[in-house]
Amino acid sequence: MNIQVAPLERKQLLGTAGGHSVVLDQPVERGGDGGGFRPTELWLIGLSGCAAGTLKGLAREKGYALESVSIEAEEETDAEGAIFRVTFRAALHGTLTPSERAQLLREVKGRCKVVRTVHPSISVAFRDALEAGSLAGVSGDTVQSELRAGCSSEGGACCI
């Protein structure tokens, strides 16, 4: 894998990989224009995307009826701004028993190659979002429709 990051204007950077690109920026309160993702947001998106794919693969291996996965991720920082905890709330949509849901959430942390790169000083936890109420009732189709609505490219391909 080869990626490139190059300066744009002010604090903005252009990240490219495999013919795709993304703008990185800082929020206005930190001197940026707020015109792109913060690096931490992209990191959390990468972790969440890998975890979602891993959850789907684990379910397939085990023969579980998992239809789709939606993930919310949140980091917690200390007084110096260092991340010390990342919590993933995974909504596992499908016909799963409580024990199947729990097993998938237990195993994903050790099986996802990107999550395994997180420094040991950072606590990583996976929670069942549907059980906790977060993301409740959100289907994969609903999420995709909402993402497409915010995209500037035809058909919403930039966000999905």
N, C-alpha and C. Protein backbone atom coordinates (compact mmCIF):
# COMPACT_ATOMS: atom_id res chain seq x y z
N MET A 1 0.85 -1.17 0.00
CA MET A 1 0.00 0.00 0.00
C MET A 1 0.89 1.23 0.00
N ASN A 2 0.51 2.20 -0.81
CA ASN A 2 1.25 3.44 -0.89
C ASN A 2 0.26 4.59 -0.79
N ILE A 3 0.51 5.51 0.13
CA ILE A 3 -0.33 6.70 0.26
C ILE A 3 0.55 7.93 0.13
N GLN A 4 -0.05 9.04 -0.21
CA GLN A 4 0.68 10.31 -0.26
C GLN A 4 -0.13 11.36 0.48
N VAL A 5 0.57 12.27 1.14
CA VAL A 5 -0.04 13.43 1.77
C VAL A 5 0.74 14.65 1.30
N ALA A 6 0.03 15.65 0.78
CA ALA A 6 0.67 16.85 0.26
C ALA A 6 -0.09 18.08 0.74
N PRO A 7 0.63 19.20 0.92
CA PRO A 7 -0.03 20.42 1.39
C PRO A 7 -0.98 21.00 0.34
N LEU A 8 -2.07 21.58 0.84
CA LEU A 8 -2.99 22.33 -0.02
C LEU A 8 -2.84 23.80 0.35
N GLU A 9 -3.74 24.31 1.18
CA GLU A 9 -3.64 25.69 1.63
C GLU A 9 -3.83 25.74 3.14
N ARG A 10 -3.26 26.77 3.74
CA ARG A 10 -3.28 26.92 5.20
C ARG A 10 -2.92 25.60 5.86
N LYS A 11 -3.81 25.03 6.67
CA LYS A 11 -3.51 23.78 7.37
C LYS A 11 -4.06 22.56 6.65
N GLN A 12 -4.62 22.76 5.47
CA GLN A 12 -5.21 21.64 4.74
C GLN A 12 -4.15 20.79 4.05
N LEU A 13 -4.44 19.49 4.02
CA LEU A 13 -3.60 18.52 3.33
C LEU A 13 -4.48 17.67 2.43
N LEU A 14 -3.89 17.17 1.35
CA LEU A 14 -4.60 16.25 0.47
C LEU A 14 -3.97 14.88 0.63
N GLY A 15 -4.77 13.94 1.06
CA GLY A 15 -4.31 12.56 1.17
C GLY A 15 -4.82 11.76 -0.01
N THR A 16 -3.94 10.98 -0.64
CA THR A 16 -4.35 10.16 -1.78
C THR A 16 -3.85 8.73 -1.60
N ALA A 17 -4.65 7.81 -2.12
CA ALA A 17 -4.30 6.38 -2.11
C ALA A 17 -5.16 5.67 -3.13
N GLY A 18 -4.54 4.88 -3.97
CA GLY A 18 -5.28 4.06 -4.91
C GLY A 18 -6.27 4.81 -5.77
N GLY A 19 -5.94 6.03 -6.18
CA GLY A 19 -6.84 6.80 -7.03
C GLY A 19 -7.94 7.53 -6.29
N HIS A 20 -7.96 7.46 -4.97
CA HIS A 20 -8.96 8.15 -4.15
C HIS A 20 -8.27 9.28 -3.40
N SER A 21 -9.04 10.29 -3.02
CA SER A 21 -8.44 11.40 -2.27
C SER A 21 -9.37 11.88 -1.18
N VAL A 22 -8.77 12.52 -0.18
CA VAL A 22 -9.51 13.06 0.95
C VAL A 22 -8.76 14.30 1.45
N VAL A 23 -9.52 15.29 1.90
CA VAL A 23 -8.92 16.51 2.44
C VAL A 23 -8.87 16.40 3.96
N LEU A 24 -7.70 16.70 4.50
CA LEU A 24 -7.51 16.75 5.95
C LEU A 24 -7.38 18.21 6.35
N ASP A 25 -7.92 18.57 7.50
CA ASP A 25 -7.86 19.95 7.98
C ASP A 25 -8.03 19.94 9.49
N GLN A 26 -7.84 21.08 10.07
CA GLN A 26 -8.08 21.28 11.49
C GLN A 26 -9.36 22.08 11.65
N PRO A 27 -10.03 21.96 12.80
CA PRO A 27 -11.22 22.79 13.01
C PRO A 27 -10.83 24.27 13.10
N VAL A 28 -11.80 25.14 12.89
CA VAL A 28 -11.57 26.58 12.90
C VAL A 28 -10.92 27.01 14.21
N GLU A 29 -11.39 26.46 15.33
CA GLU A 29 -10.84 26.87 16.64
C GLU A 29 -9.37 26.48 16.82
N ARG A 30 -8.84 25.65 15.93
CA ARG A 30 -7.42 25.27 15.99
C ARG A 30 -6.65 25.82 14.80
N GLY A 31 -7.21 26.84 14.15
CA GLY A 31 -6.50 27.52 13.07
C GLY A 31 -6.75 26.97 11.68
N GLY A 32 -7.59 25.98 11.56
CA GLY A 32 -7.92 25.43 10.23
C GLY A 32 -9.16 26.09 9.67
N ASP A 33 -9.58 25.59 8.53
CA ASP A 33 -10.80 26.09 7.90
C ASP A 33 -11.99 25.19 8.17
N GLY A 34 -11.75 24.04 8.80
CA GLY A 34 -12.82 23.07 9.03
C GLY A 34 -13.31 22.45 7.73
N GLY A 35 -12.47 22.48 6.69
CA GLY A 35 -12.87 22.02 5.37
C GLY A 35 -12.52 20.59 5.05
N GLY A 36 -12.18 19.82 6.05
CA GLY A 36 -11.83 18.41 5.80
C GLY A 36 -11.86 17.63 7.10
N PHE A 37 -11.52 16.37 6.98
CA PHE A 37 -11.47 15.51 8.16
C PHE A 37 -10.27 15.85 9.02
N ARG A 38 -10.44 15.76 10.33
CA ARG A 38 -9.29 15.81 11.23
C ARG A 38 -8.61 14.44 11.13
N PRO A 39 -7.30 14.36 11.29
CA PRO A 39 -6.62 13.07 11.22
C PRO A 39 -7.22 12.02 12.16
N THR A 40 -7.62 12.45 13.36
CA THR A 40 -8.21 11.49 14.31
C THR A 40 -9.52 10.92 13.77
N GLU A 41 -10.29 11.73 13.07
CA GLU A 41 -11.53 11.23 12.48
C GLU A 41 -11.25 10.15 11.44
N LEU A 42 -10.25 10.39 10.60
CA LEU A 42 -9.90 9.37 9.60
C LEU A 42 -9.38 8.10 10.26
N TRP A 43 -8.64 8.26 11.33
CA TRP A 43 -8.13 7.10 12.07
C TRP A 43 -9.30 6.27 12.60
N LEU A 44 -10.28 6.95 13.21
CA LEU A 44 -11.45 6.25 13.74
C LEU A 44 -12.29 5.62 12.63
N ILE A 45 -12.39 6.30 11.49
CA ILE A 45 -13.11 5.72 10.35
C ILE A 45 -12.39 4.46 9.86
N GLY A 46 -11.07 4.51 9.77
CA GLY A 46 -10.31 3.34 9.35
C GLY A 46 -10.47 2.18 10.31
N LEU A 47 -10.37 2.46 11.60
CA LEU A 47 -10.56 1.41 12.61
C LEU A 47 -11.96 0.82 12.52
N SER A 48 -12.96 1.69 12.39
CA SER A 48 -14.36 1.24 12.34
C SER A 48 -14.65 0.44 11.08
N GLY A 49 -14.11 0.89 9.96
CA GLY A 49 -14.32 0.17 8.71
C GLY A 49 -13.72 -1.22 8.74
N CYS A 50 -12.51 -1.32 9.28
CA CYS A 50 -11.87 -2.63 9.40
C CYS A 50 -12.65 -3.52 10.37
N ALA A 51 -13.08 -2.95 11.48
CA ALA A 51 -13.84 -3.73 12.46
C ALA A 51 -15.16 -4.22 11.86
N ALA A 52 -15.84 -3.38 11.08
CA ALA A 52 -17.10 -3.79 10.46
C ALA A 52 -16.87 -4.95 9.50
N GLY A 53 -15.83 -4.85 8.69
CA GLY A 53 -15.52 -5.93 7.77
C GLY A 53 -15.14 -7.21 8.49
N THR A 54 -14.40 -7.07 9.58
CA THR A 54 -14.00 -8.23 10.37
C THR A 54 -15.22 -8.88 11.02
N LEU A 55 -16.13 -8.07 11.55
CA LEU A 55 -17.36 -8.62 12.14
C LEU A 55 -18.16 -9.41 11.10
N LYS A 56 -18.27 -8.87 9.89
CA LYS A 56 -19.00 -9.58 8.84
C LYS A 56 -18.30 -10.89 8.47
N GLY A 57 -16.97 -10.85 8.39
CA GLY A 57 -16.22 -12.07 8.08
C GLY A 57 -16.34 -13.11 9.17
N LEU A 58 -16.25 -12.69 10.43
CA LEU A 58 -16.42 -13.62 11.55
C LEU A 58 -17.79 -14.27 11.52
N ALA A 59 -18.82 -13.46 11.28
CA ALA A 59 -20.19 -14.00 11.23
C ALA A 59 -20.33 -15.02 10.10
N ARG A 60 -19.74 -14.71 8.97
CA ARG A 60 -19.79 -15.64 7.83
C ARG A 60 -19.10 -16.96 8.17
N GLU A 61 -17.91 -16.87 8.79
CA GLU A 61 -17.17 -18.08 9.21
C GLU A 61 -17.99 -18.96 10.13
N LYS A 62 -18.74 -18.32 11.02
CA LYS A 62 -19.49 -19.05 12.05
C LYS A 62 -20.90 -19.43 11.59
N GLY A 63 -21.30 -18.96 10.43
CA GLY A 63 -22.64 -19.25 9.94
C GLY A 63 -23.73 -18.44 10.63
N TYR A 64 -23.37 -17.28 11.19
CA TYR A 64 -24.35 -16.42 11.86
C TYR A 64 -25.10 -15.58 10.83
N ALA A 65 -26.35 -15.26 11.13
CA ALA A 65 -27.21 -14.51 10.22
C ALA A 65 -27.04 -13.00 10.41
N LEU A 66 -25.84 -12.49 10.19
CA LEU A 66 -25.56 -11.06 10.29
C LEU A 66 -25.80 -10.45 8.91
N GLU A 67 -26.69 -9.47 8.84
CA GLU A 67 -27.02 -8.83 7.56
C GLU A 67 -26.16 -7.61 7.29
N SER A 68 -25.95 -6.78 8.31
CA SER A 68 -25.15 -5.57 8.13
C SER A 68 -24.61 -5.11 9.48
N VAL A 69 -23.62 -4.22 9.41
CA VAL A 69 -22.99 -3.68 10.61
C VAL A 69 -22.91 -2.17 10.47
N SER A 70 -23.30 -1.44 11.51
CA SER A 70 -23.09 0.00 11.61
C SER A 70 -22.27 0.24 12.87
N ILE A 71 -21.29 1.13 12.79
CA ILE A 71 -20.42 1.37 13.95
C ILE A 71 -20.31 2.86 14.21
N GLU A 72 -20.43 3.24 15.47
CA GLU A 72 -20.07 4.57 15.95
C GLU A 72 -18.82 4.40 16.79
N ALA A 73 -17.86 5.30 16.64
CA ALA A 73 -16.65 5.23 17.45
C ALA A 73 -16.41 6.58 18.10
N GLU A 74 -15.88 6.52 19.30
CA GLU A 74 -15.60 7.75 20.04
C GLU A 74 -14.30 7.57 20.81
N GLU A 75 -13.46 8.61 20.73
CA GLU A 75 -12.23 8.57 21.50
C GLU A 75 -12.36 9.47 22.72
N GLU A 76 -11.61 9.11 23.77
CA GLU A 76 -11.54 9.95 24.97
C GLU A 76 -10.08 10.36 25.13
N THR A 77 -9.88 11.63 25.49
CA THR A 77 -8.53 12.16 25.63
C THR A 77 -8.27 12.65 27.05
N ASP A 78 -6.99 12.68 27.40
CA ASP A 78 -6.61 13.20 28.71
C ASP A 78 -6.38 14.71 28.61
N ALA A 79 -5.90 15.31 29.69
CA ALA A 79 -5.72 16.77 29.75
C ALA A 79 -4.75 17.28 28.69
N GLU A 80 -3.79 16.45 28.28
CA GLU A 80 -2.82 16.85 27.25
C GLU A 80 -3.33 16.57 25.84
N GLY A 81 -4.50 15.96 25.71
CA GLY A 81 -5.04 15.65 24.40
C GLY A 81 -4.67 14.27 23.87
N ALA A 82 -3.97 13.48 24.68
CA ALA A 82 -3.61 12.13 24.25
C ALA A 82 -4.82 11.19 24.37
N ILE A 83 -5.03 10.39 23.37
CA ILE A 83 -6.15 9.44 23.39
C ILE A 83 -5.82 8.31 24.36
N PHE A 84 -6.74 8.03 25.28
CA PHE A 84 -6.52 6.92 26.21
C PHE A 84 -7.59 5.83 26.10
N ARG A 85 -8.69 6.13 25.40
CA ARG A 85 -9.74 5.12 25.26
C ARG A 85 -10.47 5.33 23.94
N VAL A 86 -10.78 4.22 23.26
CA VAL A 86 -11.64 4.25 22.08
C VAL A 86 -12.76 3.25 22.32
N THR A 87 -13.99 3.71 22.18
CA THR A 87 -15.16 2.85 22.36
C THR A 87 -15.90 2.75 21.04
N PHE A 88 -16.14 1.53 20.61
CA PHE A 88 -16.90 1.25 19.39
C PHE A 88 -18.26 0.73 19.80
N ARG A 89 -19.32 1.34 19.27
CA ARG A 89 -20.67 0.84 19.48
C ARG A 89 -21.13 0.26 18.15
N ALA A 90 -21.16 -1.07 18.11
CA ALA A 90 -21.47 -1.79 16.87
C ALA A 90 -22.92 -2.25 16.88
N ALA A 91 -23.66 -1.83 15.87
CA ALA A 91 -25.04 -2.29 15.68
C ALA A 91 -24.99 -3.46 14.70
N LEU A 92 -25.24 -4.64 15.23
CA LEU A 92 -25.20 -5.86 14.43
C LEU A 92 -26.62 -6.18 14.00
N HIS A 93 -26.93 -5.93 12.74
CA HIS A 93 -28.28 -6.12 12.21
C HIS A 93 -28.40 -7.52 11.62
N GLY A 94 -29.43 -8.21 12.02
CA GLY A 94 -29.68 -9.56 11.52
C GLY A 94 -30.37 -10.38 12.59
N THR A 95 -30.46 -11.67 12.33
CA THR A 95 -31.10 -12.58 13.27
C THR A 95 -30.01 -13.28 14.07
N LEU A 96 -29.57 -12.62 15.13
CA LEU A 96 -28.49 -13.14 15.97
C LEU A 96 -29.01 -13.38 17.38
N THR A 97 -28.53 -14.43 18.00
CA THR A 97 -28.86 -14.66 19.41
C THR A 97 -27.99 -13.74 20.25
N PRO A 98 -28.37 -13.49 21.49
CA PRO A 98 -27.52 -12.67 22.37
C PRO A 98 -26.11 -13.25 22.51
N SER A 99 -25.98 -14.56 22.57
CA SER A 99 -24.64 -15.15 22.72
C SER A 99 -23.83 -14.99 21.43
N GLU A 100 -24.46 -15.05 20.26
CA GLU A 100 -23.74 -14.82 19.00
C GLU A 100 -23.25 -13.39 18.92
N ARG A 101 -24.10 -12.44 19.32
CA ARG A 101 -23.72 -11.02 19.32
C ARG A 101 -22.51 -10.82 20.23
N ALA A 102 -22.60 -11.37 21.44
CA ALA A 102 -21.52 -11.21 22.41
C ALA A 102 -20.23 -11.83 21.90
N GLN A 103 -20.32 -13.00 21.29
CA GLN A 103 -19.12 -13.67 20.78
C GLN A 103 -18.45 -12.84 19.69
N LEU A 104 -19.22 -12.31 18.76
CA LEU A 104 -18.65 -11.48 17.70
C LEU A 104 -17.93 -10.26 18.29
N LEU A 105 -18.57 -9.60 19.26
CA LEU A 105 -17.97 -8.41 19.86
C LEU A 105 -16.74 -8.73 20.69
N ARG A 106 -16.68 -9.93 21.26
CA ARG A 106 -15.48 -10.35 22.00
C ARG A 106 -14.32 -10.62 21.04
N GLU A 107 -14.60 -11.25 19.91
CA GLU A 107 -13.55 -11.70 19.01
C GLU A 107 -13.00 -10.63 18.07
N VAL A 108 -13.79 -9.61 17.75
CA VAL A 108 -13.37 -8.64 16.74
C VAL A 108 -12.07 -7.93 17.12
N LYS A 109 -11.89 -7.61 18.37
CA LYS A 109 -10.70 -6.86 18.81
C LYS A 109 -9.41 -7.60 18.49
N GLY A 110 -9.41 -8.91 18.65
CA GLY A 110 -8.21 -9.70 18.37
C GLY A 110 -8.05 -10.12 16.93
N ARG A 111 -9.11 -9.98 16.13
CA ARG A 111 -9.06 -10.45 14.75
C ARG A 111 -8.89 -9.33 13.72
N CYS A 112 -9.24 -8.11 14.08
CA CYS A 112 -9.15 -6.99 13.13
C CYS A 112 -7.70 -6.49 13.08
N LYS A 113 -7.09 -6.59 11.89
CA LYS A 113 -5.67 -6.25 11.79
C LYS A 113 -5.38 -4.77 12.06
N VAL A 114 -6.32 -3.89 11.77
CA VAL A 114 -6.08 -2.47 12.02
C VAL A 114 -6.28 -2.15 13.50
N VAL A 115 -7.30 -2.71 14.12
CA VAL A 115 -7.51 -2.50 15.56
C VAL A 115 -6.33 -3.04 16.36
N ARG A 116 -5.73 -4.13 15.89
CA ARG A 116 -4.58 -4.70 16.60
C ARG A 116 -3.36 -3.79 16.58
N THR A 117 -3.34 -2.76 15.73
CA THR A 117 -2.21 -1.84 15.69
C THR A 117 -2.31 -0.73 16.73
N VAL A 118 -3.44 -0.62 17.41
CA VAL A 118 -3.62 0.44 18.42
C VAL A 118 -2.66 0.19 19.58
N HIS A 119 -1.97 1.24 20.00
CA HIS A 119 -0.98 1.13 21.08
C HIS A 119 -1.63 0.57 22.35
N PRO A 120 -0.91 -0.30 23.07
CA PRO A 120 -1.49 -0.92 24.27
C PRO A 120 -1.89 0.07 25.37
N SER A 121 -1.38 1.30 25.32
CA SER A 121 -1.77 2.29 26.33
C SER A 121 -3.18 2.82 26.09
N ILE A 122 -3.75 2.50 24.93
CA ILE A 122 -5.11 2.95 24.59
C ILE A 122 -6.07 1.79 24.80
N SER A 123 -7.03 2.00 25.68
CA SER A 123 -8.06 0.99 25.94
C SER A 123 -9.03 0.95 24.77
N VAL A 124 -9.32 -0.25 24.27
CA VAL A 124 -10.25 -0.44 23.15
C VAL A 124 -11.40 -1.32 23.63
N ALA A 125 -12.63 -0.84 23.44
CA ALA A 125 -13.81 -1.61 23.87
C ALA A 125 -14.84 -1.63 22.76
N PHE A 126 -15.47 -2.78 22.59
CA PHE A 126 -16.59 -2.93 21.65
C PHE A 126 -17.85 -3.15 22.45
N ARG A 127 -18.89 -2.39 22.15
CA ARG A 127 -20.18 -2.49 22.83
C ARG A 127 -21.26 -2.80 21.80
N ASP A 128 -22.33 -3.41 22.26
CA ASP A 128 -23.48 -3.71 21.41
C ASP A 128 -24.36 -2.47 21.37
N ALA A 129 -24.36 -1.75 20.27
CA ALA A 129 -25.11 -0.49 20.15
C ALA A 129 -26.61 -0.70 20.23
N LEU A 130 -27.11 -1.78 19.68
CA LEU A 130 -28.55 -2.00 19.71
C LEU A 130 -29.02 -2.29 21.12
N GLU A 131 -28.18 -2.97 21.89
CA GLU A 131 -28.50 -3.26 23.28
C GLU A 131 -28.48 -1.98 24.11
N ALA A 132 -27.52 -1.11 23.82
CA ALA A 132 -27.35 0.13 24.59
C ALA A 132 -28.29 1.24 24.12
N GLY A 133 -28.95 1.04 22.97
CA GLY A 133 -29.86 2.06 22.47
C GLY A 133 -29.27 2.97 21.42
N SER A 134 -27.96 3.04 21.30
CA SER A 134 -27.33 3.85 20.28
C SER A 134 -27.48 3.15 18.94
N LEU A 135 -27.79 3.88 17.91
CA LEU A 135 -28.00 3.36 16.56
C LEU A 135 -29.23 2.45 16.46
N ALA A 136 -30.04 2.41 17.49
CA ALA A 136 -31.21 1.51 17.47
C ALA A 136 -32.12 1.85 16.31
N GLY A 137 -32.53 0.83 15.61
CA GLY A 137 -33.46 0.98 14.51
C GLY A 137 -32.87 1.55 13.24
N VAL A 138 -31.56 1.70 13.18
CA VAL A 138 -30.93 2.24 11.99
C VAL A 138 -30.51 1.08 11.10
N SER A 139 -31.05 1.04 9.90
CA SER A 139 -30.70 -0.03 8.97
C SER A 139 -29.55 0.42 8.10
N GLY A 140 -28.89 -0.52 7.47
CA GLY A 140 -27.82 -0.20 6.54
C GLY A 140 -28.33 0.68 5.40
N ASP A 141 -29.55 0.42 4.91
CA ASP A 141 -30.12 1.23 3.84
C ASP A 141 -30.34 2.66 4.29
N THR A 142 -30.81 2.85 5.53
CA THR A 142 -31.02 4.19 6.07
C THR A 142 -29.70 4.93 6.17
N VAL A 143 -28.68 4.27 6.68
CA VAL A 143 -27.36 4.89 6.81
C VAL A 143 -26.84 5.29 5.43
N GLN A 144 -26.93 4.39 4.44
CA GLN A 144 -26.43 4.71 3.10
C GLN A 144 -27.20 5.88 2.50
N SER A 145 -28.52 5.93 2.68
CA SER A 145 -29.32 7.04 2.15
C SER A 145 -28.89 8.35 2.78
N GLU A 146 -28.67 8.35 4.10
CA GLU A 146 -28.25 9.57 4.79
C GLU A 146 -26.87 10.00 4.33
N LEU A 147 -25.95 9.05 4.13
CA LEU A 147 -24.62 9.40 3.67
C LEU A 147 -24.66 9.96 2.25
N ARG A 148 -25.43 9.32 1.38
CA ARG A 148 -25.53 9.79 0.00
C ARG A 148 -26.09 11.21 -0.06
N ALA A 149 -27.03 11.53 0.82
CA ALA A 149 -27.65 12.85 0.82
C ALA A 149 -26.62 13.95 1.07
N GLY A 150 -25.57 13.65 1.83
CA GLY A 150 -24.55 14.65 2.14
C GLY A 150 -23.39 14.66 1.16
N CYS A 151 -23.41 13.82 0.14
CA CYS A 151 -22.30 13.73 -0.81
C CYS A 151 -22.46 14.73 -1.94
N SER A 152 -21.33 15.17 -2.47
CA SER A 152 -21.37 16.11 -3.59
C SER A 152 -21.23 15.40 -4.93
N SER A 153 -20.78 14.14 -4.94
CA SER A 153 -20.64 13.45 -6.22
C SER A 153 -21.92 12.73 -6.59
N GLU A 154 -22.13 12.55 -7.87
CA GLU A 154 -23.35 11.92 -8.37
C GLU A 154 -23.51 10.52 -7.79
N GLY A 155 -24.67 10.24 -7.24
CA GLY A 155 -24.95 8.92 -6.69
C GLY A 155 -24.39 8.68 -5.31
N GLY A 156 -23.66 9.65 -4.75
CA GLY A 156 -23.14 9.50 -3.40
C GLY A 156 -21.97 8.57 -3.27
N ALA A 157 -21.27 8.29 -4.37
CA ALA A 157 -20.18 7.32 -4.33
C ALA A 157 -19.01 7.78 -3.47
N CYS A 158 -18.93 9.07 -3.17
CA CYS A 158 -17.79 9.56 -2.40
C CYS A 158 -17.83 9.10 -0.95
N CYS A 159 -19.00 8.81 -0.45
CA CYS A 159 -19.13 8.53 0.98
C CYS A 159 -19.35 7.07 1.30
N ILE A 160 -19.55 6.23 0.33
CA ILE A 160 -19.90 4.84 0.63
C ILE A 160 -18.84 3.92 0.09
